[in-house]
PDB file of C-alpha atoms in Angstrom:
ATOM      1  CA  UNK A   1      68.100 249.589 -46.599  1.00 59.00           C
ATOM      2  CA  UNK A   2      67.609 253.336 -46.365  1.00 67.00           C
ATOM      3  CA  UNK A   3      68.016 254.819 -42.882  1.00 67.00           C
ATOM      4  CA  UNK A   4      65.695 257.774 -42.347  1.00 71.00           C
ATOM      5  CA  UNK A   5      66.995 260.611 -40.218  1.00 64.00           C
ATOM      6  CA  UNK A   6      65.518 261.589 -36.888  1.00 59.00           C
ATOM      7  CA  UNK A   7      64.323 264.994 -37.932  1.00 61.00           C
ATOM      8  CA  UNK A   8      60.655 264.640 -37.008  1.00 66.00           C
ATOM      9  CA  UNK A   9      60.113 264.789 -40.763  1.00 75.00           C
ATOM     10  CA  UNK A  10      57.616 262.908 -42.898  1.00 80.00           C
ATOM     11  CA  UNK A  11      58.593 260.464 -45.615  1.00 85.00           C
ATOM     12  CA  UNK A  12      56.403 258.843 -48.274  1.00 88.00           C
ATOM     13  CA  UNK A  13      57.612 255.558 -49.722  1.00 89.00           C
ATOM     14  CA  UNK A  14      57.389 255.041 -53.477  1.00 88.00           C
ATOM     15  CA  UNK A  15      54.685 253.013 -55.192  1.00 89.00           C
ATOM     16  CA  UNK A  16      55.299 250.121 -57.565  1.00 82.00           C
ATOM     17  CA  UNK A  17      58.348 248.703 -55.806  1.00 85.00           C
ATOM     18  CA  UNK A  18      59.098 247.158 -52.435  1.00 88.00           C
ATOM     19  CA  UNK A  19      60.767 249.633 -50.066  1.00 89.00           C
ATOM     20  CA  UNK A  20      62.987 248.812 -47.104  1.00 91.00           C
ATOM     21  CA  UNK A  21      63.650 251.561 -44.562  1.00 88.00           C
ATOM     22  CA  UNK A  22      64.856 251.917 -40.992  1.00 86.00           C
ATOM     23  CA  UNK A  23      63.717 254.852 -38.905  1.00 83.00           C
ATOM     24  CA  UNK A  24      66.651 256.435 -37.102  1.00 76.00           C
ATOM     25  CA  UNK A  25      66.367 258.132 -33.722  1.00 67.00           C
ATOM     26  CA  UNK A  26      68.691 260.222 -31.640  1.00 60.00           C
ATOM     27  CA  UNK A  27      68.547 261.573 -28.128  1.00 55.00           C
ATOM     28  CA  UNK A  28      67.719 265.179 -28.994  1.00 60.00           C
ATOM     29  CA  UNK A  29      66.541 265.866 -25.448  1.00 60.00           C
ATOM     30  CA  UNK A  30      70.021 264.856 -24.184  1.00 57.00           C
ATOM     31  CA  UNK A  31      68.420 262.870 -21.387  1.00 58.00           C
ATOM     32  CA  UNK A  32      70.016 259.534 -22.234  1.00 51.00           C
ATOM     33  CA  UNK A  33      66.726 258.064 -23.444  1.00 53.00           C
ATOM     34  CA  UNK A  34      65.852 257.533 -27.104  1.00 52.00           C
ATOM     35  CA  UNK A  35      62.208 258.438 -26.549  1.00 52.00           C
ATOM     36  CA  UNK A  36      62.073 261.465 -28.791  1.00 59.00           C
ATOM     37  CA  UNK A  37      59.629 261.729 -31.670  1.00 63.00           C
ATOM     38  CA  UNK A  38      61.138 260.448 -34.872  1.00 69.00           C
ATOM     39  CA  UNK A  39      60.115 260.306 -38.509  1.00 75.00           C
ATOM     40  CA  UNK A  40      56.650 259.621 -39.859  1.00 85.00           C
ATOM     41  CA  UNK A  41      56.582 257.142 -42.745  1.00 90.00           C
ATOM     42  CA  UNK A  42      53.701 256.734 -45.202  1.00 91.00           C
ATOM     43  CA  UNK A  43      53.793 253.293 -46.794  1.00 92.00           C
ATOM     44  CA  UNK A  44      53.854 252.753 -50.552  1.00 90.00           C
ATOM     45  CA  UNK A  45      51.477 250.435 -52.403  1.00 89.00           C
ATOM     46  CA  UNK A  46      53.797 247.465 -52.510  1.00 87.00           C
ATOM     47  CA  UNK A  47      55.366 245.129 -49.951  1.00 91.00           C
ATOM     48  CA  UNK A  48      57.295 247.537 -47.732  1.00 93.00           C
ATOM     49  CA  UNK A  49      59.576 246.642 -44.832  1.00 93.00           C
ATOM     50  CA  UNK A  50      59.837 249.273 -42.105  1.00 93.00           C
ATOM     51  CA  UNK A  51      61.993 248.886 -39.003  1.00 91.00           C
ATOM     52  CA  UNK A  52      61.206 251.345 -36.253  1.00 87.00           C
ATOM     53  CA  UNK A  53      63.458 253.035 -33.733  1.00 83.00           C
ATOM     54  CA  UNK A  54      63.609 253.393 -29.988  1.00 80.00           C
ATOM     55  CA  UNK A  55      61.669 256.653 -30.352  1.00 79.00           C
ATOM     56  CA  UNK A  56      58.055 257.479 -31.064  1.00 84.00           C
ATOM     57  CA  UNK A  57      57.550 256.325 -34.637  1.00 88.00           C
ATOM     58  CA  UNK A  58      54.487 256.920 -36.804  1.00 90.00           C
ATOM     59  CA  UNK A  59      53.558 254.802 -39.819  1.00 93.00           C
ATOM     60  CA  UNK A  60      50.655 255.729 -42.082  1.00 92.00           C
ATOM     61  CA  UNK A  61      48.940 252.778 -43.786  1.00 92.00           C
ATOM     62  CA  UNK A  62      47.637 253.138 -47.349  1.00 90.00           C
ATOM     63  CA  UNK A  63      45.056 251.258 -49.408  1.00 86.00           C
ATOM     64  CA  UNK A  64      46.691 248.081 -50.717  1.00 80.00           C
ATOM     65  CA  UNK A  65      44.395 245.083 -50.337  1.00 73.00           C
ATOM     66  CA  UNK A  66      47.020 242.402 -50.973  1.00 75.00           C
ATOM     67  CA  UNK A  67      50.036 244.012 -49.314  1.00 80.00           C
ATOM     68  CA  UNK A  68      52.499 241.870 -47.434  1.00 90.00           C
ATOM     69  CA  UNK A  69      54.021 244.846 -45.600  1.00 92.00           C
ATOM     70  CA  UNK A  70      56.233 244.031 -42.643  1.00 95.00           C
ATOM     71  CA  UNK A  71      56.333 246.845 -40.088  1.00 95.00           C
ATOM     72  CA  UNK A  72      58.176 246.403 -36.789  1.00 95.00           C
ATOM     73  CA  UNK A  73      58.067 249.621 -34.795  1.00 92.00           C
ATOM     74  CA  UNK A  74      60.468 248.721 -31.982  1.00 86.00           C
ATOM     75  CA  UNK A  75      60.510 250.424 -28.588  1.00 85.00           C
ATOM     76  CA  UNK A  76      58.771 253.714 -27.873  1.00 84.00           C
ATOM     77  CA  UNK A  77      55.152 254.814 -27.937  1.00 89.00           C
ATOM     78  CA  UNK A  78      54.443 254.256 -31.622  1.00 92.00           C
ATOM     79  CA  UNK A  79      51.357 254.922 -33.764  1.00 94.00           C
ATOM     80  CA  UNK A  80      49.904 253.416 -36.926  1.00 95.00           C
ATOM     81  CA  UNK A  81      47.618 255.984 -38.561  1.00 94.00           C
ATOM     82  CA  UNK A  82      44.807 254.853 -40.888  1.00 93.00           C
ATOM     83  CA  UNK A  83      44.965 251.441 -39.208  1.00 93.00           C
ATOM     84  CA  UNK A  84      41.718 250.506 -40.970  1.00 91.00           C
ATOM     85  CA  UNK A  85      43.808 250.208 -44.157  1.00 92.00           C
ATOM     86  CA  UNK A  86      46.046 247.448 -42.767  1.00 91.00           C
ATOM     87  CA  UNK A  87      45.658 244.433 -45.063  1.00 89.00           C
ATOM     88  CA  UNK A  88      45.033 241.031 -43.481  1.00 89.00           C
ATOM     89  CA  UNK A  89      48.206 239.838 -45.243  1.00 91.00           C
ATOM     90  CA  UNK A  90      50.400 242.543 -43.671  1.00 93.00           C
ATOM     91  CA  UNK A  91      52.423 242.137 -40.458  1.00 94.00           C
ATOM     92  CA  UNK A  92      52.482 245.057 -38.019  1.00 95.00           C
ATOM     93  CA  UNK A  93      54.349 244.722 -34.695  1.00 96.00           C
ATOM     94  CA  UNK A  94      54.068 247.520 -32.159  1.00 94.00           C
ATOM     95  CA  UNK A  95      56.931 246.388 -29.943  1.00 87.00           C
ATOM     96  CA  UNK A  96      57.679 247.692 -26.463  1.00 88.00           C
ATOM     97  CA  UNK A  97      55.879 250.829 -25.304  1.00 88.00           C
ATOM     98  CA  UNK A  98      52.256 251.927 -25.460  1.00 92.00           C
ATOM     99  CA  UNK A  99      51.573 251.475 -29.174  1.00 94.00           C
ATOM    100  CA  UNK A 100      48.400 252.744 -30.853  1.00 96.00           C
ATOM    101  CA  UNK A 101      46.308 251.716 -33.840  1.00 96.00           C
ATOM    102  CA  UNK A 102      44.596 254.940 -34.892  1.00 96.00           C
ATOM    103  CA  UNK A 103      41.364 254.831 -36.917  1.00 94.00           C
ATOM    104  CA  UNK A 104      39.904 257.605 -39.079  1.00 90.00           C
ATOM    105  CA  UNK A 105      36.499 259.281 -38.834  1.00 88.00           C
ATOM    106  CA  UNK A 106      33.425 257.089 -39.409  1.00 87.00           C
ATOM    107  CA  UNK A 107      35.384 253.810 -39.490  1.00 90.00           C
ATOM    108  CA  UNK A 108      34.301 250.608 -37.765  1.00 91.00           C
ATOM    109  CA  UNK A 109      37.043 248.381 -36.384  1.00 93.00           C
ATOM    110  CA  UNK A 110      37.034 244.755 -37.529  1.00 91.00           C
ATOM    111  CA  UNK A 111      39.644 242.286 -36.400  1.00 89.00           C
ATOM    112  CA  UNK A 112      40.027 240.611 -39.814  1.00 85.00           C
ATOM    113  CA  UNK A 113      42.569 243.246 -40.837  1.00 85.00           C
ATOM    114  CA  UNK A 114      44.436 242.821 -37.548  1.00 91.00           C
ATOM    115  CA  UNK A 115      45.170 239.112 -37.875  1.00 90.00           C
ATOM    116  CA  UNK A 116      48.935 239.623 -38.142  1.00 93.00           C
ATOM    117  CA  UNK A 117      49.242 242.545 -35.719  1.00 94.00           C
ATOM    118  CA  UNK A 118      50.806 242.273 -32.282  1.00 95.00           C
ATOM    119  CA  UNK A 119      52.193 244.483 -29.546  1.00 95.00           C
ATOM    120  CA  UNK A 120      49.513 247.183 -29.791  1.00 96.00           C
ATOM    121  CA  UNK A 121      47.870 248.379 -26.589  1.00 95.00           C
ATOM    122  CA  UNK A 122      45.412 251.052 -27.706  1.00 96.00           C
ATOM    123  CA  UNK A 123      42.822 251.462 -30.439  1.00 96.00           C
ATOM    124  CA  UNK A 124      42.146 255.175 -30.931  1.00 95.00           C
ATOM    125  CA  UNK A 125      38.877 256.080 -32.635  1.00 94.00           C
ATOM    126  CA  UNK A 126      38.448 259.463 -34.311  1.00 92.00           C
ATOM    127  CA  UNK A 127      35.319 261.480 -33.656  1.00 90.00           C
ATOM    128  CA  UNK A 128      32.576 260.040 -35.882  1.00 88.00           C
ATOM    129  CA  UNK A 129      31.189 263.186 -37.487  1.00 88.00           C
ATOM    130  CA  UNK A 130      28.759 261.238 -39.685  1.00 87.00           C
ATOM    131  CA  UNK A 131      26.307 259.385 -37.463  1.00 87.00           C
ATOM    132  CA  UNK A 132      28.134 259.093 -34.138  1.00 85.00           C
ATOM    133  CA  UNK A 133      27.989 255.276 -34.183  1.00 90.00           C
ATOM    134  CA  UNK A 134      31.160 253.180 -34.208  1.00 93.00           C
ATOM    135  CA  UNK A 135      31.378 249.402 -34.006  1.00 93.00           C
ATOM    136  CA  UNK A 136      34.470 247.612 -32.683  1.00 94.00           C
ATOM    137  CA  UNK A 137      34.761 243.850 -33.186  1.00 94.00           C
ATOM    138  CA  UNK A 138      37.854 242.180 -31.748  1.00 94.00           C
ATOM    139  CA  UNK A 139      38.968 238.591 -31.384  1.00 92.00           C
ATOM    140  CA  UNK A 140      40.639 237.043 -28.382  1.00 93.00           C
ATOM    141  CA  UNK A 141      43.806 236.616 -30.466  1.00 93.00           C
ATOM    142  CA  UNK A 142      44.029 240.338 -31.305  1.00 93.00           C
ATOM    143  CA  UNK A 143      43.603 241.445 -27.679  1.00 94.00           C
ATOM    144  CA  UNK A 144      45.906 238.671 -26.455  1.00 93.00           C
ATOM    145  CA  UNK A 145      48.665 239.793 -28.807  1.00 94.00           C
ATOM    146  CA  UNK A 146      49.067 243.126 -26.991  1.00 93.00           C
ATOM    147  CA  UNK A 147      52.099 243.547 -24.729  1.00 88.00           C
ATOM    148  CA  UNK A 148      50.111 242.895 -21.557  1.00 89.00           C
ATOM    149  CA  UNK A 149      47.079 240.957 -22.876  1.00 92.00           C
ATOM    150  CA  UNK A 150      45.122 244.184 -22.358  1.00 93.00           C
ATOM    151  CA  UNK A 151      43.809 246.566 -24.990  1.00 94.00           C
ATOM    152  CA  UNK A 152      42.268 249.995 -24.410  1.00 95.00           C
ATOM    153  CA  UNK A 153      39.715 251.583 -26.736  1.00 95.00           C
ATOM    154  CA  UNK A 154      39.697 255.364 -26.689  1.00 93.00           C
ATOM    155  CA  UNK A 155      37.058 257.398 -28.509  1.00 90.00           C
ATOM    156  CA  UNK A 156      37.673 261.042 -29.434  1.00 87.00           C
ATOM    157  CA  UNK A 157      34.001 261.920 -29.890  1.00 84.00           C
ATOM    158  CA  UNK A 158      32.180 262.940 -26.719  1.00 85.00           C
ATOM    159  CA  UNK A 159      28.842 262.104 -28.345  1.00 87.00           C
ATOM    160  CA  UNK A 160      29.880 258.918 -30.154  1.00 89.00           C
ATOM    161  CA  UNK A 161      28.211 255.624 -29.305  1.00 91.00           C
ATOM    162  CA  UNK A 162      30.762 252.812 -29.442  1.00 92.00           C
ATOM    163  CA  UNK A 163      29.455 249.244 -29.638  1.00 92.00           C
ATOM    164  CA  UNK A 164      32.073 246.624 -28.751  1.00 93.00           C
ATOM    165  CA  UNK A 165      31.876 242.945 -29.647  1.00 93.00           C
ATOM    166  CA  UNK A 166      34.600 240.751 -28.175  1.00 93.00           C
ATOM    167  CA  UNK A 167      34.578 237.164 -26.936  1.00 89.00           C
ATOM    168  CA  UNK A 168      37.686 237.120 -24.726  1.00 93.00           C
ATOM    169  CA  UNK A 169      39.394 234.513 -22.597  1.00 91.00           C
ATOM    170  CA  UNK A 170      39.740 235.300 -18.896  1.00 90.00           C
ATOM    171  CA  UNK A 171      43.437 236.112 -19.388  1.00 93.00           C
ATOM    172  CA  UNK A 172      42.672 238.997 -21.781  1.00 92.00           C
ATOM    173  CA  UNK A 173      41.187 242.375 -20.902  1.00 92.00           C
ATOM    174  CA  UNK A 174      39.493 245.059 -22.969  1.00 92.00           C
ATOM    175  CA  UNK A 175      39.131 248.518 -21.431  1.00 92.00           C
TER     176      UNK A 175
END
């Protein structure tokens, strides 16, 4: 296991082999809370294992249709960038904190890639600069796997039209 330093740096994992890394965090604000921003890790194209910190971790997903990545981000307000590239066979756990699945421009959200995700509270949609139309389809299981059985969809584009399809149980909420 390689422990990545808390330098707010970016790391890219190698392709062709499985990587195992732990994101380190320190209390650089000297406030007794490990909530500082920590490293950003871009996954490789094999089965990577990433263990997050108590800080604000960022993991960037890459195209790998049969990946069995295992990403556990831990505490802190963490983000997975390019969440649309999460393979249905990959496990992503947001952990404690307000964790975000961030989607790129002109990408529709489909829950099939989120089957093994849990602990995420927000889906962030980039401004759709193509046609301004974004579709979000979520299952009850995806929304129910958030920390509080509530998921928020935030859209960056002021002129985007977001169509949401979700058949949820009464215990789950989509905002």
